[in-house]
Short mmCIF file of C-alpha atoms and ligand atoms in Angstrom, two decimals:
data_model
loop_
_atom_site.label_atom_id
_atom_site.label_comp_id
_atom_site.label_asym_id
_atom_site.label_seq_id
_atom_site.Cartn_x
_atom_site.Cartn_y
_atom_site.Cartn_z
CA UNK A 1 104.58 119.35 107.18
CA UNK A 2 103.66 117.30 103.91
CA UNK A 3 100.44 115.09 104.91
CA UNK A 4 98.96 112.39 102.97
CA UNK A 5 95.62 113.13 101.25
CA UNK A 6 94.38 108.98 100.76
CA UNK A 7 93.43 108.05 104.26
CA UNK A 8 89.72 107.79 102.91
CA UNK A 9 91.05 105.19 100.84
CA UNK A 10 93.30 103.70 103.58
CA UNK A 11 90.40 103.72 106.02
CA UNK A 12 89.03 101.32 103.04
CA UNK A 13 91.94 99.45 102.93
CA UNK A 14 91.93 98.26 106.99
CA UNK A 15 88.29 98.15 107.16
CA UNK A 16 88.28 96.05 104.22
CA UNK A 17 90.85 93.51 105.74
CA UNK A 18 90.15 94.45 109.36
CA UNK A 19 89.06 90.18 110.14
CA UNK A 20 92.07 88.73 108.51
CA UNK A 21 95.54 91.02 109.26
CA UNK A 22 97.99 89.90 107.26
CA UNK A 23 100.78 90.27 109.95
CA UNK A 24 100.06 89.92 113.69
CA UNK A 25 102.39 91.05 116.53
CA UNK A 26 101.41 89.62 119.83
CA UNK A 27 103.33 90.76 122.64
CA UNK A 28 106.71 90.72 120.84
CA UNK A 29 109.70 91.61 123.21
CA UNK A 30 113.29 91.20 122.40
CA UNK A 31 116.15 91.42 124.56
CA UNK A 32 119.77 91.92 124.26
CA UNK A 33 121.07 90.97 128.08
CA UNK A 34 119.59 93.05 130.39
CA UNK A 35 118.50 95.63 127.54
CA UNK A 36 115.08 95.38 126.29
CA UNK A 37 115.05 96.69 122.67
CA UNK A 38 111.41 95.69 121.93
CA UNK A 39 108.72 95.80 124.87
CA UNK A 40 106.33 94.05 124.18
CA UNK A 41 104.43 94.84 121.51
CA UNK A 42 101.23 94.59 119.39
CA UNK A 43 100.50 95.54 116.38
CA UNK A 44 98.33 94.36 112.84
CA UNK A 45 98.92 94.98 109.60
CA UNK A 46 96.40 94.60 106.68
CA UNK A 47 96.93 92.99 102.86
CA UNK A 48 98.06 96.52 101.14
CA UNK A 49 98.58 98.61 103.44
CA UNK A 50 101.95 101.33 103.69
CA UNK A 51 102.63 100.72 107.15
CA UNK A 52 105.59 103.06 108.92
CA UNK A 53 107.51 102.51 112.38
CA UNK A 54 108.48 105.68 112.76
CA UNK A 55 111.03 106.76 116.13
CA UNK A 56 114.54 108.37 117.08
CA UNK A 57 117.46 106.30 117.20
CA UNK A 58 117.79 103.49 119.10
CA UNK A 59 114.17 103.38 119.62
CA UNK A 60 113.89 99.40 118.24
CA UNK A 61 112.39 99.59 115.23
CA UNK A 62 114.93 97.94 112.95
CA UNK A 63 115.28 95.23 115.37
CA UNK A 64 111.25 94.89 115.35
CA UNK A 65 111.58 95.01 111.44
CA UNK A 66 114.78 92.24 111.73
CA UNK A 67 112.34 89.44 113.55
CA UNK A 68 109.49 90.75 111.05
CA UNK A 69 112.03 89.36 108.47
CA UNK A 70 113.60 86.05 110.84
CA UNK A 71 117.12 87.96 110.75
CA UNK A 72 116.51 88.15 115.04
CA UNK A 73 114.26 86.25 117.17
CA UNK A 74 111.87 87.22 119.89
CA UNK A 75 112.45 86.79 123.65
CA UNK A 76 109.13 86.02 123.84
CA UNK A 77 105.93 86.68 121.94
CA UNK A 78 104.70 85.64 118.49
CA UNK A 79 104.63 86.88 114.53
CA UNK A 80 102.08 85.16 112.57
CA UNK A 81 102.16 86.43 108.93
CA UNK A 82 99.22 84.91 106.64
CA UNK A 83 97.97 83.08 109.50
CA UNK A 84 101.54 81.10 110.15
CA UNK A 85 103.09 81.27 113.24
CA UNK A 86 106.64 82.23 112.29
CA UNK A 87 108.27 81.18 115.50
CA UNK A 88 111.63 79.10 113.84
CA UNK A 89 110.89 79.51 110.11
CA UNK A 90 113.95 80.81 108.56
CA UNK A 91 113.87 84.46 106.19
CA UNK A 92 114.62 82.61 102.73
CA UNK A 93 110.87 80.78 104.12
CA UNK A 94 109.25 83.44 105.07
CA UNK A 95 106.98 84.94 102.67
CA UNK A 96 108.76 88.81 103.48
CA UNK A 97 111.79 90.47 101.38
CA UNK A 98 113.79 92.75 102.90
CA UNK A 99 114.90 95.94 100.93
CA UNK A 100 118.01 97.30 102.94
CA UNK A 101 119.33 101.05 102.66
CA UNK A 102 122.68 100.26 101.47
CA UNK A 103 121.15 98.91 98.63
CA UNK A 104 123.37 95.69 98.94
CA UNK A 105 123.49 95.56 94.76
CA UNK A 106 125.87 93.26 93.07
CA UNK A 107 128.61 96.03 91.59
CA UNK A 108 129.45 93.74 88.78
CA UNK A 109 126.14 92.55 87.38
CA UNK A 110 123.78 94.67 84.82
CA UNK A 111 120.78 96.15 86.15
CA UNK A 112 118.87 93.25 84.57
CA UNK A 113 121.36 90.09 85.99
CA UNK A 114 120.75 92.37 89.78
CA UNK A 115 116.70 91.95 89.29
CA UNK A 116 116.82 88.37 88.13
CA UNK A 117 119.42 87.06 90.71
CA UNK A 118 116.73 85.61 93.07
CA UNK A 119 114.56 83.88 91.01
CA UNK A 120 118.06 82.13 89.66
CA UNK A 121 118.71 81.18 92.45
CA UNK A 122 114.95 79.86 93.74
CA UNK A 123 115.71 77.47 90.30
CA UNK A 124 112.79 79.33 88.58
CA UNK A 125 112.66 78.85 84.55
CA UNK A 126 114.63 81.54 82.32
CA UNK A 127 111.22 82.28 80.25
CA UNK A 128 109.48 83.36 83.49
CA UNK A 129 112.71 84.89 85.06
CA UNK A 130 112.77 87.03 81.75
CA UNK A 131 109.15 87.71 81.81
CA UNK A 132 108.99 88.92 85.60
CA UNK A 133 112.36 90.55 85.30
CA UNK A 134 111.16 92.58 82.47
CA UNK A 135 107.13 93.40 83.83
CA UNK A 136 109.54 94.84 86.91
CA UNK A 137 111.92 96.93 84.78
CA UNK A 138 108.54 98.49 83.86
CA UNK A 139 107.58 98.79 86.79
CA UNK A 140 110.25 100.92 87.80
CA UNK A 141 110.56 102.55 84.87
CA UNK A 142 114.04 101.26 84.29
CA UNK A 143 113.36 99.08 81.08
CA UNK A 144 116.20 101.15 78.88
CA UNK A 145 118.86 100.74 81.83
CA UNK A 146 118.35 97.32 82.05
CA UNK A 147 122.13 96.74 80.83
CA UNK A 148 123.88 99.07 83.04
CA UNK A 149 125.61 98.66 86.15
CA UNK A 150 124.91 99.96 89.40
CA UNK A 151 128.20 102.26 89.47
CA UNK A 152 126.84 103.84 85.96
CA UNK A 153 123.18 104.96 87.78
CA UNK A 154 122.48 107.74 90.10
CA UNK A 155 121.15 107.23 93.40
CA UNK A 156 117.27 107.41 92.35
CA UNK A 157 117.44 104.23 90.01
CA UNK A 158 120.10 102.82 92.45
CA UNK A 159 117.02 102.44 94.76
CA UNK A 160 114.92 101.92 92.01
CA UNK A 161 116.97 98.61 91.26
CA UNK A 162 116.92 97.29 94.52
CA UNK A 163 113.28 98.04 94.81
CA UNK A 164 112.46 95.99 91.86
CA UNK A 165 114.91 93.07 93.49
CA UNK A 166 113.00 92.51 96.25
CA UNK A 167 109.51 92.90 94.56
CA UNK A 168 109.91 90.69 91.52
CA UNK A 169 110.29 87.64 93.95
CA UNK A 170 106.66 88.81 94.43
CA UNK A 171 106.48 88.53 98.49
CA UNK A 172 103.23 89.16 100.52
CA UNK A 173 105.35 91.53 103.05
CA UNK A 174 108.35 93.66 101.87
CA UNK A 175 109.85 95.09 104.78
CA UNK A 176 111.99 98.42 103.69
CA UNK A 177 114.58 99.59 106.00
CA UNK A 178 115.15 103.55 105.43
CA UNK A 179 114.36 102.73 101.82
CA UNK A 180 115.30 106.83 100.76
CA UNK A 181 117.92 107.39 102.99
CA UNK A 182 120.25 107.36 100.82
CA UNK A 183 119.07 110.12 98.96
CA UNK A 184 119.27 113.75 99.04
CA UNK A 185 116.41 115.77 100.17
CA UNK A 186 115.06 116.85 96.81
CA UNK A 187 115.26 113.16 95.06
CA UNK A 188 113.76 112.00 98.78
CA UNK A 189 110.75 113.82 98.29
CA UNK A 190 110.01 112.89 94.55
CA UNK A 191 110.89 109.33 95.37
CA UNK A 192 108.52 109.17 98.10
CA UNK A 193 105.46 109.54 95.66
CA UNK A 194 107.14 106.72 93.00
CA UNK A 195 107.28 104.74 95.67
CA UNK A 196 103.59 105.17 96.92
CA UNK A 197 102.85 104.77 93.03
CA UNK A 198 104.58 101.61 92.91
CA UNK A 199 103.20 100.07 96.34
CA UNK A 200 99.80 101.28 95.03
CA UNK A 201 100.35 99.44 91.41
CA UNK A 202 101.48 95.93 93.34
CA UNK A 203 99.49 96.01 96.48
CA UNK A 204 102.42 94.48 98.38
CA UNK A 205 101.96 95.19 101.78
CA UNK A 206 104.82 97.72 102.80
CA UNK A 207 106.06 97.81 106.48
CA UNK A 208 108.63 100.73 106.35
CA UNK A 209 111.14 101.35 109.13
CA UNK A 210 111.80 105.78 108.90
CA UNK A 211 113.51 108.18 111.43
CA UNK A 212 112.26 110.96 109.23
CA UNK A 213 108.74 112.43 110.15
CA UNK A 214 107.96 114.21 107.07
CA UNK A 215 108.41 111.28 105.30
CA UNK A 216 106.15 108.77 107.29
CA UNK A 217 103.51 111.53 106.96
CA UNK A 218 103.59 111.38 103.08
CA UNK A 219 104.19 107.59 102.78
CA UNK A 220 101.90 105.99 105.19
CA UNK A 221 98.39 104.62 105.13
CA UNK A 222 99.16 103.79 108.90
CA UNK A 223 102.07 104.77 111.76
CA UNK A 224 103.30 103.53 114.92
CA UNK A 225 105.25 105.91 116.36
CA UNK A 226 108.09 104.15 118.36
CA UNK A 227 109.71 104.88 121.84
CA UNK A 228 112.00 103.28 124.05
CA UNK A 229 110.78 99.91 122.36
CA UNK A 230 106.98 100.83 122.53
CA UNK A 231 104.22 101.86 120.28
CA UNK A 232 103.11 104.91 121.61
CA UNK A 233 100.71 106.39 119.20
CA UNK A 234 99.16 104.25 116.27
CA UNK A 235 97.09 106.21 113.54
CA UNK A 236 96.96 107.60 110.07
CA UNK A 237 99.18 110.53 109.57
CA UNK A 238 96.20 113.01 109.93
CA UNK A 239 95.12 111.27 113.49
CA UNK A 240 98.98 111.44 114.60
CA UNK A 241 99.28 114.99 113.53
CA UNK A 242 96.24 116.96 114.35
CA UNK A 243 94.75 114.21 117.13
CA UNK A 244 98.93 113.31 119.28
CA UNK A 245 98.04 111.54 122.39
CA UNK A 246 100.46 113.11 124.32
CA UNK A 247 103.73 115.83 124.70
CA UNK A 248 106.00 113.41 122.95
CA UNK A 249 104.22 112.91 119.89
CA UNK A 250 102.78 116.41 119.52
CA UNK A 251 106.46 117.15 119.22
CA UNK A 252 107.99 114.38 117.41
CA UNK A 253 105.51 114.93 114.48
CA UNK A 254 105.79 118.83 113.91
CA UNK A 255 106.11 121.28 116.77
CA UNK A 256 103.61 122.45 119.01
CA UNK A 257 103.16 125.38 121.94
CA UNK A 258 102.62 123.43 124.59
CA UNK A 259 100.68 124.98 127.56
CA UNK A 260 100.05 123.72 130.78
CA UNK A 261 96.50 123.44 132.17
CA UNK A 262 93.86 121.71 134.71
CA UNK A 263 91.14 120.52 134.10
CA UNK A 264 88.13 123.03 135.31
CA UNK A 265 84.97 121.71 134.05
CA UNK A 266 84.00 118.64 131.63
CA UNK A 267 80.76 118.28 130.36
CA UNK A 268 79.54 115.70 127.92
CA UNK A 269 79.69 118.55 124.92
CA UNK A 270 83.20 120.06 126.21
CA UNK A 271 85.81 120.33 128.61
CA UNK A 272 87.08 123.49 129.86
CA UNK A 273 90.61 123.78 131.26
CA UNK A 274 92.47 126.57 132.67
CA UNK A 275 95.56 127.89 131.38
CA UNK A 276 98.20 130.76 132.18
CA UNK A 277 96.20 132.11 129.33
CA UNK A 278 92.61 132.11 131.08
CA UNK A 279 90.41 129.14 130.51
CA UNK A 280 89.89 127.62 127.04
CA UNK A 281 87.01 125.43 126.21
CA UNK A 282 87.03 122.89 123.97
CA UNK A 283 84.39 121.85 122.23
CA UNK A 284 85.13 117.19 122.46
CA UNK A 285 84.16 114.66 124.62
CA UNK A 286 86.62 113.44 127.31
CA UNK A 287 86.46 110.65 130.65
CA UNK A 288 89.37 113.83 132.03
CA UNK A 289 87.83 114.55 135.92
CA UNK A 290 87.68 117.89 137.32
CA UNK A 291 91.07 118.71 138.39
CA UNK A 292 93.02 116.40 136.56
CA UNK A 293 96.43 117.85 135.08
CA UNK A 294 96.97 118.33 131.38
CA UNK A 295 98.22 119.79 128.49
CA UNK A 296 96.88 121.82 125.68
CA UNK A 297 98.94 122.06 122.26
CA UNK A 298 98.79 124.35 119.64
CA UNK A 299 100.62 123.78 116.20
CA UNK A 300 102.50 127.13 115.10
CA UNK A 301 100.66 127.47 111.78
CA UNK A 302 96.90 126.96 113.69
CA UNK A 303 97.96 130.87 114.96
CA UNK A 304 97.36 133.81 113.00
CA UNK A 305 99.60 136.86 113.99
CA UNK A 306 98.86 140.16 113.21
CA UNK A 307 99.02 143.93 114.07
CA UNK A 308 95.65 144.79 115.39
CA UNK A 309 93.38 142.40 118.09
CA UNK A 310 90.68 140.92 116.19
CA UNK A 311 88.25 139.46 118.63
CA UNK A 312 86.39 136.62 118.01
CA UNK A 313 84.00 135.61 120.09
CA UNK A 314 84.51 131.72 119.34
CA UNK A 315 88.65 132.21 119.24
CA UNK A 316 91.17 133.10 121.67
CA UNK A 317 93.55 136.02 121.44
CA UNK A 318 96.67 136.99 123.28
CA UNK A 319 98.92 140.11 122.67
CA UNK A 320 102.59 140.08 122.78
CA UNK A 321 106.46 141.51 121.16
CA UNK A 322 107.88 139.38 118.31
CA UNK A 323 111.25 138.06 119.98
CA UNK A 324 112.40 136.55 116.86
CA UNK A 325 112.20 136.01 113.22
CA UNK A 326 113.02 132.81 110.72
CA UNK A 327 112.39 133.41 107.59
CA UNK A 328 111.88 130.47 105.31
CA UNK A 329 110.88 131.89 101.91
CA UNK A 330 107.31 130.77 101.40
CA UNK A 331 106.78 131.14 105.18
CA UNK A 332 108.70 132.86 108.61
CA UNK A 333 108.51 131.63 111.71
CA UNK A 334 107.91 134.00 114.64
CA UNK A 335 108.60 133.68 118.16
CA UNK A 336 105.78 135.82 120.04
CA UNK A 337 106.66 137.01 124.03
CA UNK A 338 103.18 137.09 124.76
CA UNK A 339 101.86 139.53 128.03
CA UNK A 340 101.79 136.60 130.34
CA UNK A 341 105.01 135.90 129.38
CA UNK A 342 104.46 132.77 127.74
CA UNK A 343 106.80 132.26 124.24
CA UNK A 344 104.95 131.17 121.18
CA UNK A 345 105.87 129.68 118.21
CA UNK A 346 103.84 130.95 115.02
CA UNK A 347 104.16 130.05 111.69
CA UNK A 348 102.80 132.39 108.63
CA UNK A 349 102.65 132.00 105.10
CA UNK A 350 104.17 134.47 103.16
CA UNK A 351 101.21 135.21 100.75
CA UNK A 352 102.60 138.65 99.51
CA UNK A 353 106.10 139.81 98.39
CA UNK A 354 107.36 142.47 100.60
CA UNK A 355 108.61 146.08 99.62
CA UNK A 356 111.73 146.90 100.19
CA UNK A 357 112.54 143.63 101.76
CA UNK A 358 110.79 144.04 104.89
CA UNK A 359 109.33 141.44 106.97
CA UNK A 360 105.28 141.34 107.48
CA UNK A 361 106.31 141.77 111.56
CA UNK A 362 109.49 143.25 112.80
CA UNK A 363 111.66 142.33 115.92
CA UNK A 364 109.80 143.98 118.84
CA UNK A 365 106.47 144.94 116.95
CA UNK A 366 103.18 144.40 119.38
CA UNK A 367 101.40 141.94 117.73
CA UNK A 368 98.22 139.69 118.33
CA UNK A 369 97.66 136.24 117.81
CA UNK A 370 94.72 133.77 117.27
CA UNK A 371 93.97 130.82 117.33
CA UNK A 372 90.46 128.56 117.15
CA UNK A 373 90.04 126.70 120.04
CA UNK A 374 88.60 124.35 118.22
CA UNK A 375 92.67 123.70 117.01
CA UNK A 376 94.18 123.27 120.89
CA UNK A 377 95.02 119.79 121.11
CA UNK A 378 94.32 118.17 124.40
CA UNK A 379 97.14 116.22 125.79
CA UNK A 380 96.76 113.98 128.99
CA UNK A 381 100.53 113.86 129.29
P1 ATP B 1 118.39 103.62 114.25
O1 ATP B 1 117.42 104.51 113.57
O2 ATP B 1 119.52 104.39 114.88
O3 ATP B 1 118.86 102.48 113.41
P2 ATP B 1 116.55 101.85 115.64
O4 ATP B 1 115.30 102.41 116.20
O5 ATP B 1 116.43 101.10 114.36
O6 ATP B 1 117.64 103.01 115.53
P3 ATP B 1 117.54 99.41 116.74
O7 ATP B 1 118.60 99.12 115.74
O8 ATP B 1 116.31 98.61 116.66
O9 ATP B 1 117.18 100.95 116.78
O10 ATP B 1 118.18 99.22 118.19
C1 ATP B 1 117.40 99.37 119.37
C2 ATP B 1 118.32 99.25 120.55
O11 ATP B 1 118.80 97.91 120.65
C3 ATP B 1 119.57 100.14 120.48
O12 ATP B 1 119.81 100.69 121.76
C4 ATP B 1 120.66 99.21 120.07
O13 ATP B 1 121.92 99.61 120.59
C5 ATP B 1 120.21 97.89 120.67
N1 ATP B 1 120.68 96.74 119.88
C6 ATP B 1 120.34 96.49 118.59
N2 ATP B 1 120.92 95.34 118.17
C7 ATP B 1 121.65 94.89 119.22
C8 ATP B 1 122.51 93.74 119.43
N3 ATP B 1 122.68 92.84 118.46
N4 ATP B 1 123.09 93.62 120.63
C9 ATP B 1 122.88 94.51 121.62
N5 ATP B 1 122.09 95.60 121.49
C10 ATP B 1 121.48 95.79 120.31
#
């Protein structure tokens, strides 16, 4: 799991515009029929900021991204964008562009004639179409492709093109549905940083619909993690990952071991709660009462396996067989049958290249793991 290393500068970024969101979401719902695709959300989004709704199918984020843009209309609530209530204003008013993943380029114009077909179109003078056409090109870093066609480019400038389409009408909101899912999974990743680049360079404010964790995680300053046509967890990647509010998100983002527990004694310094494991304390402040019924989770690469116990005093340790083995090159992923009978997921880098092609751990070794408590996640549901 790939996480983003600028949420300093993203905490910056919302503090910074925290009294004047450039997009508001009050209570948005929207109904097909009976079927309620968006429940009622709310959500603001800041001047520059990488926003991602990230969720499994069907979950309603294109459709929340499709009113963003006026393409669908809410049942009931209200978008303001720039303080304007958008209730009835039309997309081609709106001050959003949409960038769709098909692309949707014009097969028999250039590159160039692709970029400048909007601002044709908005009546906008050729000197200033050729100037912002060309500052774009550079942008992109498409300035010697600029007569080409979109059949003669490969799928990286193919977005590229289309990215540079609906930026050089210079919008306050560009709302990107699956922008890289067209792409294949090495071009994905490397895209995923020109794209940050690019968003950093214009400080358009991004709002990007994803299915795909991984890439939420590198993109986003902020993410609203989408289910059943709710947010259910908003954060910055790091709060999402290592902070998940509950079972689904703990597992959506990443994996985690999830163990069931009760709650056994909270203090205002920690909370204790009892596990098949024995109790584990940790060390945060929660309103949980005495009794209450939780979860604890614990990511697979928070757990250090290995052949002997090593005690530590502020740790806890389990013993158990290694069930079974994935190995993944730089790491392997074991699944540990501890004593209690509890499986475990565990996750190990492979820092040294093994002789005669062995694994570190072997299919029914006795092993130990660890892991800090300080790493169990506490999850109220
Ligand atoms: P995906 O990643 O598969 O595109 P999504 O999260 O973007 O999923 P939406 O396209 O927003 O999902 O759809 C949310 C739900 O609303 C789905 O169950 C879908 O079938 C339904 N839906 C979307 N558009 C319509 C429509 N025009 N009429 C009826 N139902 C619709």
């Amino acid at each position: 799991m790939v996480s983003q290393c600028n949420d300093r500068l993203n905490t910056t970024k919302t503090a910074l515009n925290d009294e004047k969101p450039l997009l508001q979401i009050r209570n948005v719902t929207k109904k097909f029929g009976e079927f309620t695709a968006v429940n009622n959300v709310d959500l603001n989004i800041h001047t520059g900021e990488l926003f991602c709704l990230l969720g499994g199918s069907g979950c309603g984020k294109s459709t929340l991204l499709r009113m963003l843009a006026g393409f669908e209309t809410p049942t009931s609530g209200q978008i303001t964008i720039d303080g304007k209530d958008m209730s009835g204003v039309p997309p081609y008013q709106r001050p959003t562009n949409m960038m769709f993943q098909s692309y949707a380029l014009f097969p028999h114009m250039s590159v160039e004639k692709n970029i400048a077909f909007g601002l044709e179109q908005d009546g906008i003078n050729k000197n200033e179409i050729k100037e912002r056409t060309q500052n774009i090109l550079k942008l992109v870093e498409l300035q010697d492709y600029e007569k080409r066609r979109p059949n003669q480019l490969s799928g990286g400038q193919r977005q590229r093109v289309a990215l540079a389409r609906a930026l050089v009408k210079e919008p306050k909101l560009l709302l990107l549905d699956e922008p890289l899912g067209a792409l294949d999974k090495k071009l994905r990743e490397q895209t995923q940083f020109e794209l940050m680049n690019i968003q950093n360079k214009v400080g358009v404010t991004f709002v990007v619909v994803t299915h795909d964790q991984e890439e939420a995680m590198v993109l986003a300053d902020r993410i609203a993690v989408m289910d059943k046509g709710t947010f259910i967890q908003i954060g910055s990647p790091t709060e999402i990952y290592e902070f998940p509010k509950n079972r689904l998100v703990a597992n959506f983002i990443g994996s985690a071991n999830i163990l069931k527990g009760r709650v056994n004694e909270n203090t205002s310094k920690s909370v204790k709660i009892m596990t098949d494991l024995g109790e584990i304390e940790l060390e945060q402040f929660s309103t949980l009462t005495v009794g209450a019924s939780v979860y604890l989770g614990i990511r697979p690469e928070k757990i250090s396996i290995s052949k002997n116990a090593s005690i530590n005093k502020q740790g806890f340790t389990a013993s158990g067989v290694v069930e079974d083995i994935g190995y993944l090159g730089n790491t392997s992923r074991y699944k540990v049958r501890l004593d209690q009978g509890i499986l475990m997921d565990v996750t190990a880098q492979n820092h040294l290249r093994p002789k005669n092609h062995a694994h570190a751990f072997s299919w029914g070794e006795n092993v130990s793991l660890h892991w800090d408590a300080s790493n169990a996640m506490l999850l109220t549901s």
